[in-house]
CSV table of C-alpha atoms in Angstrom, one decimal:
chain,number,residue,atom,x,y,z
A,1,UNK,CA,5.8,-21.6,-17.8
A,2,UNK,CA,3.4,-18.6,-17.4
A,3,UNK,CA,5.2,-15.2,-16.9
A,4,UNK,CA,5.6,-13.6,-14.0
A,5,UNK,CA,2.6,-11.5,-12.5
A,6,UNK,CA,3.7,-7.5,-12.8
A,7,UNK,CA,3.3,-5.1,-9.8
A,8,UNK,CA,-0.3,-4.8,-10.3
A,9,UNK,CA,-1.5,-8.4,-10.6
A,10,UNK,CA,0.4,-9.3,-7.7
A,11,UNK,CA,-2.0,-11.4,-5.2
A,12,UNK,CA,-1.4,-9.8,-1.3
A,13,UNK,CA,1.0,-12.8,-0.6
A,14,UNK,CA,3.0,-12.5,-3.9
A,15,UNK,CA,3.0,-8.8,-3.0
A,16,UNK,CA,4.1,-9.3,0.5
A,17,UNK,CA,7.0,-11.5,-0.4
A,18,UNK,CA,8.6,-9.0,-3.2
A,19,UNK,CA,8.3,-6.5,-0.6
A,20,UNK,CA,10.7,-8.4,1.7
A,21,UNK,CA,13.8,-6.8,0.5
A,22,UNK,CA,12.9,-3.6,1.2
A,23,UNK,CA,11.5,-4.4,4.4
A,24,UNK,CA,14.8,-5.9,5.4
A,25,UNK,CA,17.0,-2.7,3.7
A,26,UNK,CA,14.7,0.0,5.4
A,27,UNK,CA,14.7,-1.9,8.6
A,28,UNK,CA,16.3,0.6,11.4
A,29,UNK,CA,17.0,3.6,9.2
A,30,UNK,CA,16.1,7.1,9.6
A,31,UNK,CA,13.2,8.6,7.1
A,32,UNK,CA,11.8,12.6,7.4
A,33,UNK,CA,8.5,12.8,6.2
A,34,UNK,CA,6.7,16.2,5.6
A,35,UNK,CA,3.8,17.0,4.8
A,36,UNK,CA,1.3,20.2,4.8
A,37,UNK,CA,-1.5,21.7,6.6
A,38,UNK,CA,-3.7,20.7,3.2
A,39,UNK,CA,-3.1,16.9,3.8
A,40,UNK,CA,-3.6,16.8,7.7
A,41,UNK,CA,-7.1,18.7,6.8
A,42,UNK,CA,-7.5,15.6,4.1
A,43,UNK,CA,-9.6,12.6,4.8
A,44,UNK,CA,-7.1,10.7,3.7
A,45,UNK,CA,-5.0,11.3,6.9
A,46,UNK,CA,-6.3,9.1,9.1
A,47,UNK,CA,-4.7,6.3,6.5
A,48,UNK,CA,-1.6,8.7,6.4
A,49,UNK,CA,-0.8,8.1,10.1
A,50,UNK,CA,-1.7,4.4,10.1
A,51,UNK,CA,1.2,4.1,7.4
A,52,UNK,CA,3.2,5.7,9.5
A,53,UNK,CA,2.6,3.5,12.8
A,54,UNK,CA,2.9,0.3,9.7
A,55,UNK,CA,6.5,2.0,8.9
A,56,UNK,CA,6.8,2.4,12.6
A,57,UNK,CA,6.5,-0.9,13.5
A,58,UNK,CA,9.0,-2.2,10.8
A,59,UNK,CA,11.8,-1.3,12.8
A,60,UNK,CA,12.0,2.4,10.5
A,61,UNK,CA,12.9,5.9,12.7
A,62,UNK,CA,10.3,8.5,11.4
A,63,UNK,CA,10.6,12.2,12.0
A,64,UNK,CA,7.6,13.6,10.5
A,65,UNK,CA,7.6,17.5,10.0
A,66,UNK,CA,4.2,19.2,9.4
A,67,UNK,CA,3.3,22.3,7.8
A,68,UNK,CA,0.0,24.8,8.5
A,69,UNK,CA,-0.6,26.9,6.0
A,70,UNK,CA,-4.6,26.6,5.7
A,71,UNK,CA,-4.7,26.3,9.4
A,72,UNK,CA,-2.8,29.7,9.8
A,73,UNK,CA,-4.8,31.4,7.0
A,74,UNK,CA,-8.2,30.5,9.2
A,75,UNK,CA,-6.6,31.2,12.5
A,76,UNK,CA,-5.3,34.4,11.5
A,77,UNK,CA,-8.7,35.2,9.8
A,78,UNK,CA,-10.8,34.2,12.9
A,79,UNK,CA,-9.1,37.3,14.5
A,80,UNK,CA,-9.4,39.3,11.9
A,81,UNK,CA,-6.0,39.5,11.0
A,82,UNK,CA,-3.9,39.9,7.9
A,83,UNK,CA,-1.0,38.4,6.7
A,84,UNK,CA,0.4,38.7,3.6
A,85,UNK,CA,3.3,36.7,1.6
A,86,UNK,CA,6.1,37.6,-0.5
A,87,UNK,CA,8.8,35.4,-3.1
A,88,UNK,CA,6.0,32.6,-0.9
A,89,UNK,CA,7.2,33.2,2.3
A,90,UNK,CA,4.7,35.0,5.2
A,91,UNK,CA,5.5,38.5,6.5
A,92,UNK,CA,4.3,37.5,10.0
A,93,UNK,CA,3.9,40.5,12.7
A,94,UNK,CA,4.3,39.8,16.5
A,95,UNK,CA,0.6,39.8,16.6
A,96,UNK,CA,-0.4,37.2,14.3
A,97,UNK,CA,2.3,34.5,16.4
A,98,UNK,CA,-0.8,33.7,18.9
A,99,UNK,CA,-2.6,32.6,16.0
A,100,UNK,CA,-0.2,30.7,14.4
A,101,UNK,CA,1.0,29.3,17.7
A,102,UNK,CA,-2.9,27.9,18.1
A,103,UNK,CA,-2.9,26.6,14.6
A,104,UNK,CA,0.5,24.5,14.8
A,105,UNK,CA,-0.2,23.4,18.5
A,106,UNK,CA,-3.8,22.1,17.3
A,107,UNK,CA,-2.1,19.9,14.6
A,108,UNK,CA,0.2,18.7,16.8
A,109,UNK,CA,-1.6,17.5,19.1
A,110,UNK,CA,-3.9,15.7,16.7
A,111,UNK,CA,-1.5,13.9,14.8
A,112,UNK,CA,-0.3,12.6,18.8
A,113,UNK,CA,-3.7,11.9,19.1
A,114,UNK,CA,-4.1,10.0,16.4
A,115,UNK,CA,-0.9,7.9,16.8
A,116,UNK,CA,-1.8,7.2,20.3
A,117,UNK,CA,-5.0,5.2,18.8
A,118,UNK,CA,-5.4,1.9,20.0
A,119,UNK,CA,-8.8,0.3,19.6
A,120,UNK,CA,-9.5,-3.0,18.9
A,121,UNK,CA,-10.6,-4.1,15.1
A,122,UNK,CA,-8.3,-0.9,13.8
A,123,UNK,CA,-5.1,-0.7,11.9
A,124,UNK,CA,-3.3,0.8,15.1
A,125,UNK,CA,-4.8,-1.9,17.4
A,126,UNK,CA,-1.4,-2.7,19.5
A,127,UNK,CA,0.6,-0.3,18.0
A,128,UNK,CA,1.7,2.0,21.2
A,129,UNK,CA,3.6,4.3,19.8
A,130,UNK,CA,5.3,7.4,21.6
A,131,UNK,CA,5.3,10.5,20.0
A,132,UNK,CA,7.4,13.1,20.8
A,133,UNK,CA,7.7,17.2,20.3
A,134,UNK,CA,9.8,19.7,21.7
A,135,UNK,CA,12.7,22.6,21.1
A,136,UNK,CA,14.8,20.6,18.6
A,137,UNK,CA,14.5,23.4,16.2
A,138,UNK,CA,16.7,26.7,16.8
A,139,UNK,CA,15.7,29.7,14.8
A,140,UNK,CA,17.2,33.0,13.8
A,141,UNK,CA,15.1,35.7,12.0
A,142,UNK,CA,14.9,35.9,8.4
A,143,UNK,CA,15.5,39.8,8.7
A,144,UNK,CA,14.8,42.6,5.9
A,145,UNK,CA,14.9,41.2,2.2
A,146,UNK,CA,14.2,43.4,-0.9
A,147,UNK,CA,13.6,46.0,2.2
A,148,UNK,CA,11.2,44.0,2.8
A,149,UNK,CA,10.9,43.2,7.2
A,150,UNK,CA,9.6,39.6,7.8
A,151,UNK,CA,9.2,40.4,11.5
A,152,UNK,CA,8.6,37.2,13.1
A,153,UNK,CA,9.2,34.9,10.2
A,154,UNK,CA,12.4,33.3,10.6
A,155,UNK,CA,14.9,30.5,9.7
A,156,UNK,CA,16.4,27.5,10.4
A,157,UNK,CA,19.4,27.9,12.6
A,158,UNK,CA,20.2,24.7,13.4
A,159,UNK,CA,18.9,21.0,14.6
A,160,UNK,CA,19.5,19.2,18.1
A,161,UNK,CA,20.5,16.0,16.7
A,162,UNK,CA,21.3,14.5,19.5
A,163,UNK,CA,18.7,15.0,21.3
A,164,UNK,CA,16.1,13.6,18.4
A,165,UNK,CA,18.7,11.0,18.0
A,166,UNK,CA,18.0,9.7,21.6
A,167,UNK,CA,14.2,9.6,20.9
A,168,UNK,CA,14.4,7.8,18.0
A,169,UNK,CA,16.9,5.5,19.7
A,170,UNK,CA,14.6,5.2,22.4
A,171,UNK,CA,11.4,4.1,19.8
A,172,UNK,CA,9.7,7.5,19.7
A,173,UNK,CA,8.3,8.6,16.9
A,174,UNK,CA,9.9,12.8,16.6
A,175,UNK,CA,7.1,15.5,15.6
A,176,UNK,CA,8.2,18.7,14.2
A,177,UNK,CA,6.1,22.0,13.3
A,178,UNK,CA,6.7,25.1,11.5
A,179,UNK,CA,8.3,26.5,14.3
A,180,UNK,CA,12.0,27.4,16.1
A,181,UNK,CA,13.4,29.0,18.5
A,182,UNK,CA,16.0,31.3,19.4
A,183,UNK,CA,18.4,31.9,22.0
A,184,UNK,CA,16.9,34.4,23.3
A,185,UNK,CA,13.7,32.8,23.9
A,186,UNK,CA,11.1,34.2,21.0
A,187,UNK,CA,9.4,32.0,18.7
A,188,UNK,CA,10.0,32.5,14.7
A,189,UNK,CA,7.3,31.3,12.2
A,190,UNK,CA,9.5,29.0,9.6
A,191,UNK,CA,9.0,27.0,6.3
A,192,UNK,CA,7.8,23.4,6.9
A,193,UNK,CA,10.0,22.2,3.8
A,194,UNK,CA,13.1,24.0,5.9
A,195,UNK,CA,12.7,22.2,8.8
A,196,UNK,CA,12.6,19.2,7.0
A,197,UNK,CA,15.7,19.7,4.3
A,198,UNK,CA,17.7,20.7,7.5
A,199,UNK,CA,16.7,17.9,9.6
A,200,UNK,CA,17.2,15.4,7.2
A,201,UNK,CA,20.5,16.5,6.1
A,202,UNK,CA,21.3,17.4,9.6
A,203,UNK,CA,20.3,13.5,10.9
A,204,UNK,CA,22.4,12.2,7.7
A,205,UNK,CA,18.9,10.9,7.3
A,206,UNK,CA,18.4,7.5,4.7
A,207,UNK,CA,15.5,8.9,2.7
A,208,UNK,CA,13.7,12.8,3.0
A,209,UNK,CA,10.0,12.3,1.8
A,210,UNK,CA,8.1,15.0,0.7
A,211,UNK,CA,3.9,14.5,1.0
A,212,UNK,CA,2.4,16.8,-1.4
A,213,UNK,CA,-1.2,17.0,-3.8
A,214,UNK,CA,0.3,15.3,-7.1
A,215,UNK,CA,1.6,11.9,-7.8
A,216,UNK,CA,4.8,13.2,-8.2
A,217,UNK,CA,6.5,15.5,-11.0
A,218,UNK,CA,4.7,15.4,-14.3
A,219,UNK,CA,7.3,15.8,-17.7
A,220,UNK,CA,6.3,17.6,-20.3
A,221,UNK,CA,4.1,15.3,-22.2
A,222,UNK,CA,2.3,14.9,-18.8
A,223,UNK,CA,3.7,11.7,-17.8
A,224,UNK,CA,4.9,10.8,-14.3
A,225,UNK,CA,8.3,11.3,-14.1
A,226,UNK,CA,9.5,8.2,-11.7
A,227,UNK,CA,13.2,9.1,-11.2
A,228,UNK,CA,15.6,11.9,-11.5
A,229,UNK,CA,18.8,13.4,-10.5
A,230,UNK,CA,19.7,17.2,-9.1
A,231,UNK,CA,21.3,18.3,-12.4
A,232,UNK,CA,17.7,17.1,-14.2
A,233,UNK,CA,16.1,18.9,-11.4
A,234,UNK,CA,18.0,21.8,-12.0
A,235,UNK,CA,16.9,22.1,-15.4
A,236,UNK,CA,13.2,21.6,-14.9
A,237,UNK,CA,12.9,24.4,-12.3
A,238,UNK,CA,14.7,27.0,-14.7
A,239,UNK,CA,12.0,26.1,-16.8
A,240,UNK,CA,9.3,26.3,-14.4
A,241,UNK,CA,10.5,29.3,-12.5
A,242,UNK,CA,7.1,29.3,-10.0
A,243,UNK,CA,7.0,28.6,-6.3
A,244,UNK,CA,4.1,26.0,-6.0
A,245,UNK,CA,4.8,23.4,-4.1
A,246,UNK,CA,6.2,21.2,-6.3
A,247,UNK,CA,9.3,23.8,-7.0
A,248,UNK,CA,9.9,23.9,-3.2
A,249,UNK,CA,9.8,20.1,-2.8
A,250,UNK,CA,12.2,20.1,-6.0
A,251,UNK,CA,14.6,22.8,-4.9
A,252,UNK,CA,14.5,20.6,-1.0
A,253,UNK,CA,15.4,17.7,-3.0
A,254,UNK,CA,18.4,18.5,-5.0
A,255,UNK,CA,19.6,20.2,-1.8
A,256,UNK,CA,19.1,17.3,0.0
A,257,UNK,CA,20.9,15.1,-2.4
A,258,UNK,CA,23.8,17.2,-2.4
A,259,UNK,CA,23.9,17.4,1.3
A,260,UNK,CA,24.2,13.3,1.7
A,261,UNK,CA,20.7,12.5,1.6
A,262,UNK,CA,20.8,10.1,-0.8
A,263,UNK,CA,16.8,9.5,-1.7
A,264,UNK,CA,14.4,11.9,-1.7
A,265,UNK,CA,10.7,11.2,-2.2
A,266,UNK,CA,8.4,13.3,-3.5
A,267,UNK,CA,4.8,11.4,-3.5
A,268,UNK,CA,1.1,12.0,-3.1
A,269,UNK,CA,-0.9,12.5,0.3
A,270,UNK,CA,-4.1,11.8,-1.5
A,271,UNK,CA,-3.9,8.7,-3.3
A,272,UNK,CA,-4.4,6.2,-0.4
A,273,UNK,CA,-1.7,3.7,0.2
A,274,UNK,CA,0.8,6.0,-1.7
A,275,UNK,CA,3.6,6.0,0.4
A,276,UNK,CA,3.7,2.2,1.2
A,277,UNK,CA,3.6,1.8,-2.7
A,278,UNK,CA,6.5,4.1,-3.1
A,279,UNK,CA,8.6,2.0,-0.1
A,280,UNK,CA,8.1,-1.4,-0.6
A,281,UNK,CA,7.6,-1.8,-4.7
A,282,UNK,CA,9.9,-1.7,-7.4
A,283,UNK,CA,8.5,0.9,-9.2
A,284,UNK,CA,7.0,3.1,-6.4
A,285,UNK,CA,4.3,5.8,-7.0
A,286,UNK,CA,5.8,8.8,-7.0
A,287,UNK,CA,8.9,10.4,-7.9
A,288,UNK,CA,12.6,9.7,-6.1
A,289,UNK,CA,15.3,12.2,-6.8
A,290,UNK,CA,18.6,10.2,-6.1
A,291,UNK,CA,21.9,11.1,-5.8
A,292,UNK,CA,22.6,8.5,-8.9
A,293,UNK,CA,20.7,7.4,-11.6
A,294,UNK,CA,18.0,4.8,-10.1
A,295,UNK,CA,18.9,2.1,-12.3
A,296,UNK,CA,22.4,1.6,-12.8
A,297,UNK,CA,24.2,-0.7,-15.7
A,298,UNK,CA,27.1,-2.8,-14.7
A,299,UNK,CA,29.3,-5.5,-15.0
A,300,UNK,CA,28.0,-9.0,-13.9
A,301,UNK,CA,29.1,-10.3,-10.9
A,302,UNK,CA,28.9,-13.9,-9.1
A,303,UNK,CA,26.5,-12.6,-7.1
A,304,UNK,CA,24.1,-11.9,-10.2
A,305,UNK,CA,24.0,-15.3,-11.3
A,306,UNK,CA,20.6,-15.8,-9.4
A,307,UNK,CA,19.2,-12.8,-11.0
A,308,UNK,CA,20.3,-14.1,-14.2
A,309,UNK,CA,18.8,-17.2,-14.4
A,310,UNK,CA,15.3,-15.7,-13.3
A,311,UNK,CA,15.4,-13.3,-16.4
A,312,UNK,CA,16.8,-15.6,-19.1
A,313,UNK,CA,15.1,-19.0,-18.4
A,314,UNK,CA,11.4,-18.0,-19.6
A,315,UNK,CA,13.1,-17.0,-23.1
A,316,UNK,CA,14.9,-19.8,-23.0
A,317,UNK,CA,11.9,-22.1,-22.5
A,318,UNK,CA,10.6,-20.1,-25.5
A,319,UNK,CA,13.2,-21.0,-27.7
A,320,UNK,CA,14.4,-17.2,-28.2
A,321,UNK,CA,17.8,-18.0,-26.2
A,322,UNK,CA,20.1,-21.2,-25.7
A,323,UNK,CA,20.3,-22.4,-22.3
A,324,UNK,CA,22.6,-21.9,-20.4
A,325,UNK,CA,22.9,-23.8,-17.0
A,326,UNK,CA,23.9,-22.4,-13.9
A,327,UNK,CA,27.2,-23.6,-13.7
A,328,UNK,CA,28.1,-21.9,-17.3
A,329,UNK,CA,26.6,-18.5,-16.2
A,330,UNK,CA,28.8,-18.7,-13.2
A,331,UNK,CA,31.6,-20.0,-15.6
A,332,UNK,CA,31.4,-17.0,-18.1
A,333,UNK,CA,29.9,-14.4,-15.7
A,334,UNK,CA,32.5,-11.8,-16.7
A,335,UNK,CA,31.4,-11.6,-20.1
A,336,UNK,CA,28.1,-10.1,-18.9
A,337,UNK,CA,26.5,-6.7,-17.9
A,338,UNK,CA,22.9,-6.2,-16.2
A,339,UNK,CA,20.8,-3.5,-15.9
A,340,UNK,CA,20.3,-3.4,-11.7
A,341,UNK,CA,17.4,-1.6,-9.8
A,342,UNK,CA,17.1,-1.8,-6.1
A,343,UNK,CA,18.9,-5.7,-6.4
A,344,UNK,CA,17.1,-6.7,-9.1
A,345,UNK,CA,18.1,-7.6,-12.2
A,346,UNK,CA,15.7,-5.8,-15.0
A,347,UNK,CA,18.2,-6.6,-18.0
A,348,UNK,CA,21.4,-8.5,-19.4
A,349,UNK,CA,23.6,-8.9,-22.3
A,350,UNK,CA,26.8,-10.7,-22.6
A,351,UNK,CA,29.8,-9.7,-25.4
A,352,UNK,CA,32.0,-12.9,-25.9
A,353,UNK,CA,35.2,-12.1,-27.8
A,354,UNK,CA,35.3,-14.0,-31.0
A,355,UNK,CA,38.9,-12.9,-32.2
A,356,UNK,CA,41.4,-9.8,-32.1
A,357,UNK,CA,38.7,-7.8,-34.3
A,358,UNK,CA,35.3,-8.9,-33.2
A,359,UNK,CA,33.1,-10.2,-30.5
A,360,UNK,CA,29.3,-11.1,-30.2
A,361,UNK,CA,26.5,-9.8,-28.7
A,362,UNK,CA,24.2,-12.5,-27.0
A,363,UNK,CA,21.7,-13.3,-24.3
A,364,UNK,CA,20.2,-9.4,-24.5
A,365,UNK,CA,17.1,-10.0,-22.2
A,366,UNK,CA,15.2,-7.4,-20.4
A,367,UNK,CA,12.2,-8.3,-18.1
A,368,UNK,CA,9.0,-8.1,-19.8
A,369,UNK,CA,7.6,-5.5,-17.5
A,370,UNK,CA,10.3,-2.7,-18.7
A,371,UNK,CA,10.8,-3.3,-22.1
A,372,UNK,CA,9.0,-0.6,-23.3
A,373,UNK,CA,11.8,2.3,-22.6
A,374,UNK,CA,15.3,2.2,-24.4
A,375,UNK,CA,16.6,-0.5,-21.8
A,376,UNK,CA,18.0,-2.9,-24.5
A,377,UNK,CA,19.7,0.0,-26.4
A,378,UNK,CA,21.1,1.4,-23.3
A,379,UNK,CA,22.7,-2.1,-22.8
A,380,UNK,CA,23.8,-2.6,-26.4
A,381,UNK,CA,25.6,0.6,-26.2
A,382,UNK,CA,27.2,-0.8,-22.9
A,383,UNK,CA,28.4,-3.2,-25.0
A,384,UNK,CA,29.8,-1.2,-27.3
A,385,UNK,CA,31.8,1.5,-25.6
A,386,UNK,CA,33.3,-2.2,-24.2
A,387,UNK,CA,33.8,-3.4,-27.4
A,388,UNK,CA,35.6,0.0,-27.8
A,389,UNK,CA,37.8,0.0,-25.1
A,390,UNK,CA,39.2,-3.5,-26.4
A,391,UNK,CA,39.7,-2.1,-29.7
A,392,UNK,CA,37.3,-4.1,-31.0
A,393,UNK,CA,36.4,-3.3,-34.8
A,394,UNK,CA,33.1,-5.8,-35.2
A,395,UNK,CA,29.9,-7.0,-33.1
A,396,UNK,CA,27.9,-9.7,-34.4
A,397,UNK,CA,24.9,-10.5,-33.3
A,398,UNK,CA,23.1,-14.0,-33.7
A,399,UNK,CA,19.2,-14.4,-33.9
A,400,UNK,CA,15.9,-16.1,-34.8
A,401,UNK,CA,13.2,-13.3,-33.4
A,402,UNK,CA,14.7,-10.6,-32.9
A,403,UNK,CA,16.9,-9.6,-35.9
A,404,UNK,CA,14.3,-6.3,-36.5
A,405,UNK,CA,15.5,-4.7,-33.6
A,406,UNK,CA,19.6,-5.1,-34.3
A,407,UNK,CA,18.6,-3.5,-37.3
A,408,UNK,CA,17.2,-0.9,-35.7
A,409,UNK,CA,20.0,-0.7,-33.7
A,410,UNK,CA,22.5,-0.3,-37.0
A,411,UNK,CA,23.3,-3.7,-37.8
A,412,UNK,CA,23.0,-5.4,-41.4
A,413,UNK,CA,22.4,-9.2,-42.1
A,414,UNK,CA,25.3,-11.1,-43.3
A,415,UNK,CA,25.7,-14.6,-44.5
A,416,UNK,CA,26.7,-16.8,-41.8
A,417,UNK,CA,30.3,-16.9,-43.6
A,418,UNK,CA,31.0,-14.1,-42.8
A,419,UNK,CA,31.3,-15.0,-38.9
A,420,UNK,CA,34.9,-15.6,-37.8
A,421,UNK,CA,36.3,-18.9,-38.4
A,422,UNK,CA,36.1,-20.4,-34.2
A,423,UNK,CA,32.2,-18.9,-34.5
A,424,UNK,CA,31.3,-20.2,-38.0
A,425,UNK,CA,32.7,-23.6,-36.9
A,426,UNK,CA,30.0,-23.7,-33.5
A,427,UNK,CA,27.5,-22.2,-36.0
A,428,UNK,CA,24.2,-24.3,-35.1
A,429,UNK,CA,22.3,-25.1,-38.7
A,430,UNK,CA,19.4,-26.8,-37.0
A,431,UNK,CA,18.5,-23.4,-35.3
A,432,UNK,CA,19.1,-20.8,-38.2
A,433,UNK,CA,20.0,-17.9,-36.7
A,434,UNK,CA,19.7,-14.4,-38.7
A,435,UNK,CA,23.4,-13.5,-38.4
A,436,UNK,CA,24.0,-9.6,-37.8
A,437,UNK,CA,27.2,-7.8,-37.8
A,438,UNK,CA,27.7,-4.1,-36.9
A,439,UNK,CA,30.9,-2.2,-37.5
A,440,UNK,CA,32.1,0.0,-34.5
């Protein structure tokens, strides 16, 4: 049996059908999508907004908030006008709002334009999609600050829900801008990123996705970080202590997550095809912040069996494993634990009790596109803290390739008399096995 293709030597079919699940699962929820004045001024966007009529078109309610920055700055210096920032944030007089008012309408009206594309041999051939603007964003001002005035700059007061509700009930596709509105009619200059946490959180939104110039957040040894969770988040931003646009995005997301949005998304607007990636793959292409760890490690369930029977059977065609057929995974199915991302099943071990004292470790498996983290430890010390809560005193651990690794992991070969008497007596000399045995 050849092994299974990973994510990127999957054919467009093979591609298409993995990417069912997750057209199914995002199928009729609610997404916010922001993104800057930097990647509407991209030539990337044009691909951008044909994602977004793709996700429109699967059935997926899309509020996409804009920001303007770049815009503003040239508006502003067109008129020869100054604005200045502080802590990141734009003092904005009452005469720079004309400016800024030009520069948000102008995107605006683009990206409507550009959804309302239609022509023949094009990506958005058919697509009719109905965009839609207006005064769903109330405002208050953001007042004097280290006695510092911001003037027109303001905040987010609240969100009509209902109203956007109804649109995207209705099909539309909602556009937000940098923009609100107060009570008493005037117009405050806001954060894109606020509209967009409030929104979200506001709508009870599925997923908040953040657009920005990197892949995603980079760790310390420079490598993509794929998932985290607020308290990691946390951390990382007392490191970094800046406000680029990553810290905002960051700070949005562990907000977010503690407000009920459960997914946050924080990808790139310049690497083309980066937010389908991020949607409809295992793996993504970005970064998600999640209210829970991504990949979680459970008990086996019925419903696993499936799952199970994908991972072990090319190891077992290998002669690393003894088969097991269906109807004894589904027999002994609560002796095992997976490792579970988005439904599938990446790893499994199971821990049959062998006596009062002992039990074994067996069938450890992990797909061979993920077994270069600490999966299998993760799941041995599963195992473990069950062994444990048994009172448990022993694991052993039977092998013909992989004895190395239990090492490793603490265990010591032992002669295979050592193995309690019901074990040693199904002991099969034909294969061999290395017999291991750690003591908990």
């Amino acid at each position: 049996m050849q092994p299974a293709p990973t994510q990127t030597q999957l054919t467009p079919v093979h591609w298409f059908r993995n990417s069912a699940p997750y057209i199914n699962t995002h199928r009729g929820k609610t997404f916010v999508v922001m993104f800057g004045g930097e990647a509407v001024a991209q030539d990337n966007f044009n691909s951008l907004i044909h994602d977004f009529a793709l996700l429109h078109s699967l059935g997926i309610k899309l509020v996409l908030v804009h920001g303007a920055r770049p815009q503003v700055e040239q508006s502003l210096k067109n008129r020869g006008l100054d604005s200045t920032l502080h802590a990141d944030v734009r003092i904005t007089p009452h005469e720079a709002m004309p400016a800024i008012l030009e520069a948000v309408g102008a995107i605006r009206l683009q990206i409507e334009a550009q959804l309302s594309m239609g022509l023949a041999n094009s990506p958005m051939y058919g697509s009719r999609i109905d965009a839609i603007s207006g005064n769903f964003v109330s405002a208050k001002p953001f007042g004097v600050r280290d006695g510092i005035d911001y003037q027109m700059t303001g905040e987010v007061r609240s969100i009509d829900v209902d109203a956007i509700r109804h649109n995207l009930d209705n099909n539309h596709i909602v556009i937000l801008g940098p923009t609100g509105f107060s009570i008493t009619g005037e117009i405050f200059n806001l954060l894109a990123e606020d509209v967009a946490l409030t929104t979200a959180t506001a709508l009870g939104a599925d997923k908040l996705i953040f657009l920005g110039e990197q892949d995603g957040i980079m760790g310390r040894d420079g490598r993509l970080l794929h998932e985290m969770i607020p308290n990691e988040v946390d951390r990382l931003l007392r490191d970094r202590q800046d406000q680029s646009e990553i810290s905002h995005f960051l700070r949005c997301a562990a907000s977010a997550c503690r407000q009920g949005v459960h997914r946050t998304h924080i990808i790139s607007y310049t690497k083309d095809g980066a937010l389908i990636e991020e949607l409809f793959t295992r793996d993504g292409s970005g970064t998600l912040v999640s209210h829970d760890p991504y990949e979680e490690i459970r008990r086996a369930t019925i419903h696993d069996v499936i799952g199970l029977l994908e991972l072990l059977k090319p190891l077992e065609e290998q002669g690393i494993l003894i088969r097991r057929s269906q109807e004894r995974l589904e027999q002994e199915i609560e002796f095992y634990s997976v490792i579970e991302r988005d439904g599938t099943i990446l790893g499994c071990a199971a821990l049959y009790p062998l006596d009062t004292q002992s039990a074994e470790v067996a069938s450890l498996a992990i797909h061979p596109d993920y077994r270069k983290g600490s999966r299998g430890a993760d799941l041995l010390a599963f195992l473990e803290q069950q062994a444990r809560s048994h009172s448990l005193h022993h694991l052993y651990a039977l092998t013909t390739h992989t004895a190395h690794w239990f090492v490793e992991q603490g265990f010591v070969e032992v002669a295979v008399d050592d193995l309690p008497a019901p074990r040693r007596a199904n002991y099969d000399h034909t294969r061999n096995s290395k017999v291991l045995k750690k003591h908990l």
